[in-house]
Every structure is written in structure tokens, then in C-alpha cells.
Amino acid sequence: MADKPLQHQRKFDSRLRHSNQAHLPGQHAEGVPTTICRRIGFLLLEHFSMMAFTGAVDAIVTANLVSGKPLYSFETYSLEGSTVRSDLAINISVDGDLPSIPVKTLDVLIVCGGYRSKLEPARPTVEKLREAARHRIMLGGLWNGSYLLAHAGLLDGYACTVHPDSRAGLEEVCPQVKLLAHPFVIDRDRISSAGANSALSMMLAVIRNHHGEEVVRGVEEILSCDRTLDDLPDLPMTALADDPTLPAALRTVLQLMKNNIEEPLSIDDLAQHAQVSRRQIDRMFQHYMNATPARYYLETRITRARRLLQQTNEPITSIAIACGFSGAPHFSRCYREFFGVSPSQVGARRRRP
């Protein structure tokens, strides 16, 4: 039997909307036409940084996932040949070579360099980059890719950054370029990042400019789950309950909510455990979480239910009980109001080959 049309659509009020954004119906940035799909070309130099390249690509692919619409497409190109060797000694198949780059239809062209990439471009490379500039597309460089843009005279009067090992040479050869010791730089229609880690941040800044903060927060929620404050490899993954920028009492309440999903505590019980008043909890949640405590608790439980539906074979009734709902009908109605589909539809999609 087909589901009845939704009479009421709930929206996530709290910061948990970023965790669920890729699964919400009709997600796109406000005021941005849904038909826009920007084309990005990556010119891969020999020995290009694989990590910088994949960081940039990961950002745009995840932006498409989060929005539910193709915000970006990308193609890869070599200086010559059908493959390019990365800094990891892995050969990457590309979509075309330098002469085939369709600069008239691209929105962005990014030169991907690496520690051992050759930085003296041949004349055909310079001419192709200048052709792209004449069509007023955004030009960028990863690692030391902006070195080639500078050689072509396309960074004169612009600020940019390169990997520290290439900085001295660029200052000497192109003194008219404003070289900054920043992880990434965006100056009008020129973008550049200095290394592997900053490529992702640079692309997120570009996405933010194109599609707004909500899309970027959704991307960060997916890609930054394992980042710590000091980016140290051996520290546990952080969650909102571990965020040191939040008041200690609020972190205590968030942890209590997280640990009491199946049998939710009352707001008064939460206040008592955190040793604060009910009014203090209300104020903290409104200020830091943009939601009431009860609403945030509900969104926490429905988010866990969504993950269980997508990742386990548990019956809907079992998931409803495990997430603190009184029964399957109440859970199904609430889930559909948030996500636009019923729990049974989620299970059917997951089982579909």
C-alpha cells in the first residue's frame, strides 16, 4: 500500500541537521538554482600529490551527496598521454590530455602539482592556461600548481600560496605575485593551496561561496568525523558531548542523552544529573544547539534510528523501541515527517541489489 502524502514536514532545528543533511528530502542551498552544475577540470602534473587531489575531489563529490543534486562535475587531464603518475607511484587514468581541455565550458581549472613535479611549463601549457584565463574561468593550484599559473603571468597582482619548498623560487622568478604563507588563499578568481591537507579546506571555501554554509557543514560532518582539536592520530574521535567549547553542564546533558536513547530521561532528570536548573538547560540549548532540550533529544533519537535502519537488518519495531519510541506507528510517522520516506522504504532501498 502506498504511503499517504505528507501533511506535515519536520525540519531539524539543531546542529544534528548536518549529520542528516544527505538523507533529507529536497536538500539544496537557499536561493541557488538546483540546475547549476559547475564543471571543474584538474590538470595533473607528473608526480602530482595524490592526497591533495583526492582532498579537493572528496569535497566536491561529498557536496553532491549532501545536496542530493549534482552541484559539481569534474574531469582529469594530463600534459600528455592517457595516464599520469602520482607521487605515490600510482598511475591514474585521465579523461583527456592538455589539448583536449574544454576551457570554454569549464567553470574552474586547477593545476595539481606535487613535491617532484616539474615547475617550468612548456609553451603549450602556458598557452592553454592563458586561454582559460581569457574565458574568465576560475584558476587554481594545488601544492605548487600555482607556480605554473605564475609563470604564465596569470597571478600578477594576485595573492596566492605554494608549498614552502617552492616559495623561494616563486618569489625570485615572479616578484609581482603576492605570495602568502597561508595554507590556502582565495583571491577573486584565483585559488591556491600549499599542501595536501589544505586542499580540502580550500575547496570547502569555494563550495561555501557557491552554495552557502549549510552545504559546507554537511560536508564537514561527513569528512571531519575523525579530526581532533590537534589533529593527532591517537586521540579518540570527538562528538558534540566532547566539544570543549561547550559549557561543562551542557556536555554532561548531551552525554546523558547519548547514553539514554532506549529509555529517554525527562528534562528534569537531566537537569538534576547535571546539577543545573531546568531554566539553565533551556537557555544553554537555545544558545548553543538552536533547539529546545526536548527537540534536540528527539532529533538525537531519530538520527540514531536512521543509522540503524540503513546499517542493520533489525525489524522496524525493534529499532523503534531501541530509539525510545512508544511503538512502530509513532516511530514511522515521526521518521517520515523528518526524512520524507517511511522506515519500510529505507529498508527496501537498502536491500535492493
Short mmCIF file of C-alpha atoms in Angstrom, two decimals:
data_model
loop_
_atom_site.label_atom_id
_atom_site.label_comp_id
_atom_site.label_asym_id
_atom_site.label_seq_id
_atom_site.Cartn_x
_atom_site.Cartn_y
_atom_site.Cartn_z
CA MET A 1 0.00 0.00 0.00
CA ALA A 2 1.39 3.38 -0.97
CA ASP A 3 2.17 5.88 1.77
CA LYS A 4 -0.14 8.84 2.13
CA PRO A 5 1.25 12.25 1.18
CA LEU A 6 2.93 14.13 3.98
CA GLN A 7 0.66 16.64 5.69
CA HIS A 8 3.44 18.00 7.89
CA GLN A 9 7.18 18.17 7.22
CA ARG A 10 9.51 18.48 10.17
CA LYS A 11 12.90 20.10 9.88
CA PHE A 12 15.92 19.55 12.06
CA ASP A 13 16.30 22.56 14.33
CA SER A 14 19.61 21.65 15.96
CA ARG A 15 23.16 21.06 14.79
CA LEU A 16 22.14 17.46 14.05
CA ARG A 17 20.70 18.60 10.74
CA HIS A 18 24.25 18.48 9.36
CA SER A 19 24.52 14.79 10.32
CA ASN A 20 21.33 14.06 8.42
CA GLN A 21 21.52 16.52 5.55
CA ALA A 22 22.43 13.96 2.91
CA HIS A 23 19.27 12.00 3.77
CA LEU A 24 16.72 14.81 3.85
CA PRO A 25 14.24 15.38 1.01
CA GLY A 26 14.82 18.26 -1.40
CA GLN A 27 18.10 19.48 0.10
CA HIS A 28 19.75 22.45 -1.65
CA ALA A 29 21.10 25.80 -0.67
CA GLU A 30 18.50 28.55 -0.43
CA GLY A 31 18.46 30.92 -3.36
CA VAL A 32 20.68 28.70 -5.52
CA PRO A 33 19.06 27.28 -8.68
CA THR A 34 19.02 23.50 -8.49
CA THR A 35 20.09 23.18 -12.14
CA ILE A 36 23.54 24.71 -11.60
CA CYS A 37 26.30 22.14 -12.06
CA ARG A 38 29.77 23.64 -12.22
CA ARG A 39 32.41 21.81 -14.23
CA ILE A 40 35.88 21.51 -12.71
CA GLY A 41 38.95 20.37 -14.62
CA PHE A 42 42.05 19.03 -12.86
CA LEU A 43 45.32 19.23 -14.80
CA LEU A 44 47.52 16.59 -13.19
CA LEU A 45 51.25 17.16 -13.40
CA GLU A 46 53.62 14.20 -13.29
CA HIS A 47 54.19 13.18 -9.62
CA PHE A 48 51.18 15.23 -8.50
CA SER A 49 50.16 14.96 -4.86
CA MET A 50 47.52 12.25 -4.68
CA MET A 51 46.40 13.39 -1.23
CA ALA A 52 45.90 17.00 -2.32
CA PHE A 53 43.98 15.90 -5.43
CA THR A 54 41.70 13.46 -3.60
CA GLY A 55 41.07 16.01 -0.85
CA ALA A 56 39.77 18.51 -3.39
CA VAL A 57 37.73 15.89 -5.21
CA ASP A 58 36.34 14.48 -1.97
CA ALA A 59 34.94 17.90 -1.10
CA ILE A 60 33.00 18.32 -4.35
CA VAL A 61 31.78 14.71 -4.51
CA THR A 62 30.54 14.93 -0.92
CA ALA A 63 28.86 18.26 -1.67
CA ASN A 64 26.88 16.47 -4.39
CA LEU A 65 25.95 13.75 -1.91
CA VAL A 66 24.88 16.20 0.78
CA SER A 67 22.79 18.33 -1.56
CA GLY A 68 21.21 15.36 -3.32
CA LYS A 69 21.87 17.17 -6.59
CA PRO A 70 24.87 17.43 -8.95
CA LEU A 71 26.41 20.70 -7.84
CA TYR A 72 29.74 19.79 -9.45
CA SER A 73 31.19 17.51 -12.08
CA PHE A 74 34.90 17.02 -12.69
CA GLU A 75 37.31 15.73 -15.32
CA THR A 76 41.03 14.97 -15.16
CA TYR A 77 43.66 15.88 -17.74
CA SER A 78 47.33 15.19 -18.34
CA LEU A 79 50.01 17.20 -20.09
CA GLU A 80 50.22 14.28 -22.49
CA GLY A 81 49.15 10.67 -22.60
CA SER A 82 46.26 8.72 -21.10
CA THR A 83 47.76 8.26 -17.63
CA VAL A 84 49.64 10.37 -15.09
CA ARG A 85 51.96 9.02 -12.41
CA SER A 86 51.21 10.33 -8.93
CA ASP A 87 53.62 10.94 -6.08
CA LEU A 88 52.63 7.51 -4.75
CA ALA A 89 53.87 5.85 -7.96
CA ILE A 90 50.27 5.02 -8.88
CA ASN A 91 49.27 5.64 -12.48
CA ILE A 92 45.96 7.48 -12.82
CA SER A 93 43.85 7.25 -15.96
CA VAL A 94 42.67 10.68 -17.13
CA ASP A 95 39.78 11.89 -19.26
CA GLY A 96 41.97 13.68 -21.77
CA ASP A 97 45.26 15.44 -22.43
CA LEU A 98 46.22 19.12 -22.48
CA PRO A 99 44.92 19.97 -25.99
CA SER A 100 41.53 18.43 -25.21
CA ILE A 101 40.79 20.56 -22.11
CA PRO A 102 37.46 22.26 -22.90
CA VAL A 103 38.24 25.64 -21.35
CA LYS A 104 35.16 27.25 -22.94
CA THR A 105 32.83 25.03 -20.93
CA LEU A 106 34.78 24.73 -17.67
CA ASP A 107 34.00 26.83 -14.63
CA VAL A 108 37.22 26.01 -12.78
CA LEU A 109 40.62 24.70 -13.88
CA ILE A 110 43.03 23.53 -11.17
CA VAL A 111 46.68 22.60 -11.73
CA CYS A 112 47.68 19.76 -9.39
CA GLY A 113 51.38 19.73 -8.53
CA GLY A 114 53.50 17.74 -6.14
CA TYR A 115 56.86 17.61 -4.40
CA ARG A 116 58.67 16.28 -7.50
CA SER A 117 56.54 17.94 -10.19
CA LYS A 118 58.34 19.87 -12.90
CA LEU A 119 57.72 23.59 -12.42
CA GLU A 120 58.87 25.03 -15.74
CA PRO A 121 55.86 24.73 -18.02
CA ALA A 122 56.27 24.14 -21.74
CA ARG A 123 54.79 26.68 -24.13
CA PRO A 124 51.62 24.63 -24.89
CA THR A 125 50.82 24.51 -21.17
CA VAL A 126 51.26 28.26 -20.80
CA GLU A 127 49.07 28.91 -23.84
CA LYS A 128 46.31 26.62 -22.54
CA LEU A 129 46.31 28.33 -19.15
CA ARG A 130 46.17 31.75 -20.79
CA GLU A 131 43.31 30.58 -22.98
CA ALA A 132 41.45 29.54 -19.84
CA ALA A 133 42.10 32.96 -18.31
CA ARG A 134 40.70 34.69 -21.39
CA HIS A 135 37.44 32.82 -20.83
CA ARG A 136 37.38 34.19 -17.28
CA ILE A 137 37.16 30.83 -15.54
CA MET A 138 38.48 30.34 -12.03
CA LEU A 139 42.09 29.15 -12.00
CA GLY A 140 43.79 27.34 -9.14
CA GLY A 141 46.80 25.38 -7.98
CA LEU A 142 47.32 22.53 -5.53
CA TRP A 143 50.67 22.13 -3.73
CA ASN A 144 52.86 24.05 -6.21
CA GLY A 145 50.46 24.09 -9.14
CA SER A 146 50.09 27.85 -8.87
CA TYR A 147 53.78 28.06 -9.86
CA LEU A 148 52.67 27.31 -13.43
CA LEU A 149 49.96 29.96 -13.28
CA ALA A 150 52.54 32.47 -12.12
CA HIS A 151 54.92 31.51 -14.96
CA ALA A 152 52.07 32.19 -17.38
CA GLY A 153 51.62 35.67 -15.89
CA LEU A 154 48.19 34.77 -14.55
CA LEU A 155 48.91 35.62 -10.91
CA ASP A 156 50.30 39.11 -11.46
CA GLY A 157 48.62 41.33 -8.88
CA TYR A 158 47.03 38.33 -7.16
CA ALA A 159 47.74 36.76 -3.79
CA CYS A 160 48.49 33.04 -3.71
CA THR A 161 50.29 30.32 -1.82
CA VAL A 162 52.51 27.37 -2.72
CA HIS A 163 54.28 24.59 -0.87
CA PRO A 164 57.13 26.01 1.26
CA ASP A 165 59.76 24.24 -0.85
CA SER A 166 58.61 26.19 -3.91
CA ARG A 167 58.18 29.56 -2.20
CA ALA A 168 61.70 30.92 -2.59
CA GLY A 169 61.81 30.11 -6.29
CA LEU A 170 58.45 31.72 -6.97
CA GLU A 171 59.44 34.88 -5.09
CA GLU A 172 62.57 35.12 -7.19
CA VAL A 173 61.01 34.39 -10.59
CA CYS A 174 57.68 36.21 -10.15
CA PRO A 175 58.13 39.12 -7.72
CA GLN A 176 54.86 40.69 -8.91
CA VAL A 177 52.91 37.85 -7.26
CA LYS A 178 51.81 38.46 -3.66
CA LEU A 179 52.95 35.24 -2.02
CA LEU A 180 51.37 34.45 1.35
CA ALA A 181 52.49 31.84 3.87
CA HIS A 182 48.91 30.61 4.32
CA PRO A 183 47.52 27.05 3.98
CA PHE A 184 45.24 28.26 1.19
CA VAL A 185 44.41 31.57 -0.45
CA ILE A 186 41.37 32.70 -2.43
CA ASP A 187 41.79 35.99 -4.26
CA ARG A 188 38.90 36.79 -6.60
CA ASP A 189 39.03 34.15 -9.36
CA ARG A 190 42.32 32.60 -8.26
CA ILE A 191 42.58 29.84 -5.67
CA SER A 192 45.62 28.03 -4.30
CA SER A 193 46.56 25.62 -1.54
CA ALA A 194 50.04 24.91 -0.18
CA GLY A 195 49.78 21.21 0.58
CA ALA A 196 47.74 18.07 0.89
CA ASN A 197 45.70 18.90 3.99
CA SER A 198 44.76 22.42 2.89
CA ALA A 199 43.34 21.29 -0.47
CA LEU A 200 40.17 20.10 1.23
CA SER A 201 39.83 23.36 3.19
CA MET A 202 40.32 25.38 0.02
CA MET A 203 37.58 23.53 -1.83
CA LEU A 204 35.24 23.84 1.13
CA ALA A 205 35.75 27.60 0.98
CA VAL A 206 34.89 27.56 -2.73
CA ILE A 207 31.78 25.47 -2.06
CA ARG A 208 30.77 27.85 0.73
CA ASN A 209 30.97 30.76 -1.71
CA HIS A 210 28.88 28.90 -4.30
CA HIS A 211 26.29 27.16 -2.14
CA GLY A 212 26.37 28.53 1.38
CA GLU A 213 27.25 27.43 4.87
CA GLU A 214 24.66 24.68 5.20
CA VAL A 215 26.13 22.58 2.40
CA VAL A 216 29.65 23.01 3.77
CA ARG A 217 28.61 22.00 7.27
CA GLY A 218 27.02 18.88 5.83
CA VAL A 219 30.24 18.04 4.01
CA GLU A 220 32.33 18.67 7.12
CA GLU A 221 30.05 16.46 9.19
CA ILE A 222 30.87 13.55 6.87
CA LEU A 223 34.54 14.22 6.19
CA SER A 224 35.70 15.54 9.56
CA CYS A 225 34.44 12.77 11.85
CA ASP A 226 37.97 11.66 12.72
CA ARG A 227 39.58 15.06 13.19
CA THR A 228 40.64 16.11 16.67
CA LEU A 229 41.47 19.54 18.02
CA ASP A 230 45.18 18.98 17.49
CA ASP A 231 44.70 16.57 14.57
CA LEU A 232 46.62 13.91 16.48
CA PRO A 233 46.24 10.32 15.22
CA ASP A 234 45.90 8.53 18.56
CA LEU A 235 43.16 10.58 20.21
CA PRO A 236 39.55 9.32 20.21
CA MET A 237 37.07 10.73 17.72
CA THR A 238 35.24 13.77 19.05
CA ALA A 239 31.50 14.30 19.33
CA LEU A 240 29.35 17.21 20.48
CA ALA A 241 29.47 15.86 24.03
CA ASP A 242 33.27 16.17 23.92
CA ASP A 243 33.38 19.68 22.44
CA PRO A 244 35.44 21.76 24.89
CA THR A 245 33.86 24.98 23.61
CA LEU A 246 30.54 23.96 25.18
CA PRO A 247 29.77 24.51 28.88
CA ALA A 248 30.54 21.52 31.09
CA ALA A 249 26.90 21.20 32.21
CA LEU A 250 25.72 21.11 28.60
CA ARG A 251 28.30 18.45 27.72
CA THR A 252 27.05 16.39 30.65
CA VAL A 253 23.47 16.62 29.41
CA LEU A 254 24.47 15.74 25.84
CA GLN A 255 26.34 12.68 27.10
CA LEU A 256 23.33 11.64 29.19
CA MET A 257 21.07 11.93 26.15
CA LYS A 258 23.51 9.91 24.07
CA ASN A 259 23.69 7.18 26.74
CA ASN A 260 19.93 7.04 27.33
CA ILE A 261 18.36 6.58 23.91
CA GLU A 262 16.21 3.50 24.55
CA GLU A 263 14.69 4.87 27.75
CA PRO A 264 14.87 8.68 27.46
CA LEU A 265 15.27 10.67 30.64
CA SER A 266 12.99 13.55 31.47
CA ILE A 267 14.37 17.05 31.15
CA ASP A 268 14.04 17.44 34.92
CA ASP A 269 16.12 14.28 35.42
CA LEU A 270 18.75 15.61 33.04
CA ALA A 271 18.89 18.88 34.96
CA GLN A 272 19.25 17.04 38.26
CA HIS A 273 22.11 14.86 36.97
CA ALA A 274 23.91 17.92 35.53
CA GLN A 275 23.27 19.87 38.75
CA VAL A 276 21.70 22.82 36.96
CA SER A 277 18.20 24.22 36.84
CA ARG A 278 15.67 23.43 34.12
CA ARG A 279 15.79 27.07 33.05
CA GLN A 280 19.61 26.92 32.66
CA ILE A 281 19.32 23.85 30.44
CA ASP A 282 16.73 25.59 28.28
CA ARG A 283 18.97 28.63 27.87
CA MET A 284 22.07 26.58 27.05
CA PHE A 285 20.28 24.52 24.42
CA GLN A 286 18.75 27.54 22.75
CA HIS A 287 22.09 29.36 22.69
CA TYR A 288 24.42 26.54 21.67
CA MET A 289 22.20 23.98 19.95
CA ASN A 290 19.50 26.21 18.43
CA ALA A 291 16.80 23.90 19.79
CA THR A 292 14.94 23.09 22.99
CA PRO A 293 16.29 20.17 25.04
CA ALA A 294 13.27 18.04 24.17
CA ARG A 295 13.60 18.79 20.48
CA TYR A 296 17.32 18.01 20.47
CA TYR A 297 16.68 14.74 22.31
CA LEU A 298 14.11 13.76 19.69
CA GLU A 299 16.49 14.63 16.86
CA THR A 300 19.22 12.58 18.55
CA ARG A 301 16.93 9.55 18.72
CA ILE A 302 15.61 9.88 15.16
CA THR A 303 19.18 10.26 13.87
CA ARG A 304 20.20 7.03 15.60
CA ALA A 305 17.12 5.32 14.18
CA ARG A 306 18.07 6.43 10.67
CA ARG A 307 21.53 4.93 11.07
CA LEU A 308 20.15 1.64 12.41
CA LEU A 309 17.68 1.40 9.52
CA GLN A 310 20.43 1.93 6.98
CA GLN A 311 23.04 -0.30 8.61
CA THR A 312 21.21 -3.24 10.22
CA ASN A 313 18.51 -5.78 9.43
CA GLU A 314 16.64 -5.18 12.66
CA PRO A 315 12.82 -5.05 12.42
CA ILE A 316 11.23 -1.61 12.47
CA THR A 317 9.53 -2.37 15.80
CA SER A 318 12.88 -3.27 17.40
CA ILE A 319 14.50 -0.08 16.09
CA ALA A 320 11.59 2.00 17.34
CA ILE A 321 11.94 0.56 20.84
CA ALA A 322 15.74 0.84 20.80
CA CYS A 323 15.43 4.53 19.99
CA GLY A 324 12.90 5.37 22.67
CA PHE A 325 9.66 5.44 20.66
CA SER A 326 6.42 4.07 22.09
CA GLY A 327 5.79 1.84 19.10
CA ALA A 328 6.24 1.30 15.38
CA PRO A 329 3.31 3.52 14.24
CA HIS A 330 4.54 6.53 16.23
CA PHE A 331 8.10 5.96 15.08
CA SER A 332 7.11 5.52 11.41
CA ARG A 333 5.06 8.71 11.42
CA CYS A 334 7.84 10.71 13.08
CA TYR A 335 10.51 9.28 10.76
CA ARG A 336 8.53 10.10 7.65
CA GLU A 337 7.90 13.65 8.85
CA PHE A 338 11.66 14.19 9.13
CA PHE A 339 13.01 12.27 6.14
CA GLY A 340 10.13 12.20 3.66
CA VAL A 341 10.12 8.39 3.43
CA SER A 342 8.85 5.65 5.72
CA PRO A 343 11.18 3.31 7.61
CA SER A 344 9.96 0.41 5.46
CA GLN A 345 11.00 2.28 2.32
CA VAL A 346 14.50 2.77 3.75
CA GLY A 347 14.82 -0.95 4.38
CA ALA A 348 13.54 -1.79 0.90
CA ARG A 349 16.08 0.56 -0.71
CA ARG A 350 18.94 -0.93 1.30
CA ARG A 351 18.00 -4.50 0.34
CA ARG A 352 17.64 -3.60 -3.34
CA PRO A 353 20.56 -5.04 -5.39
#
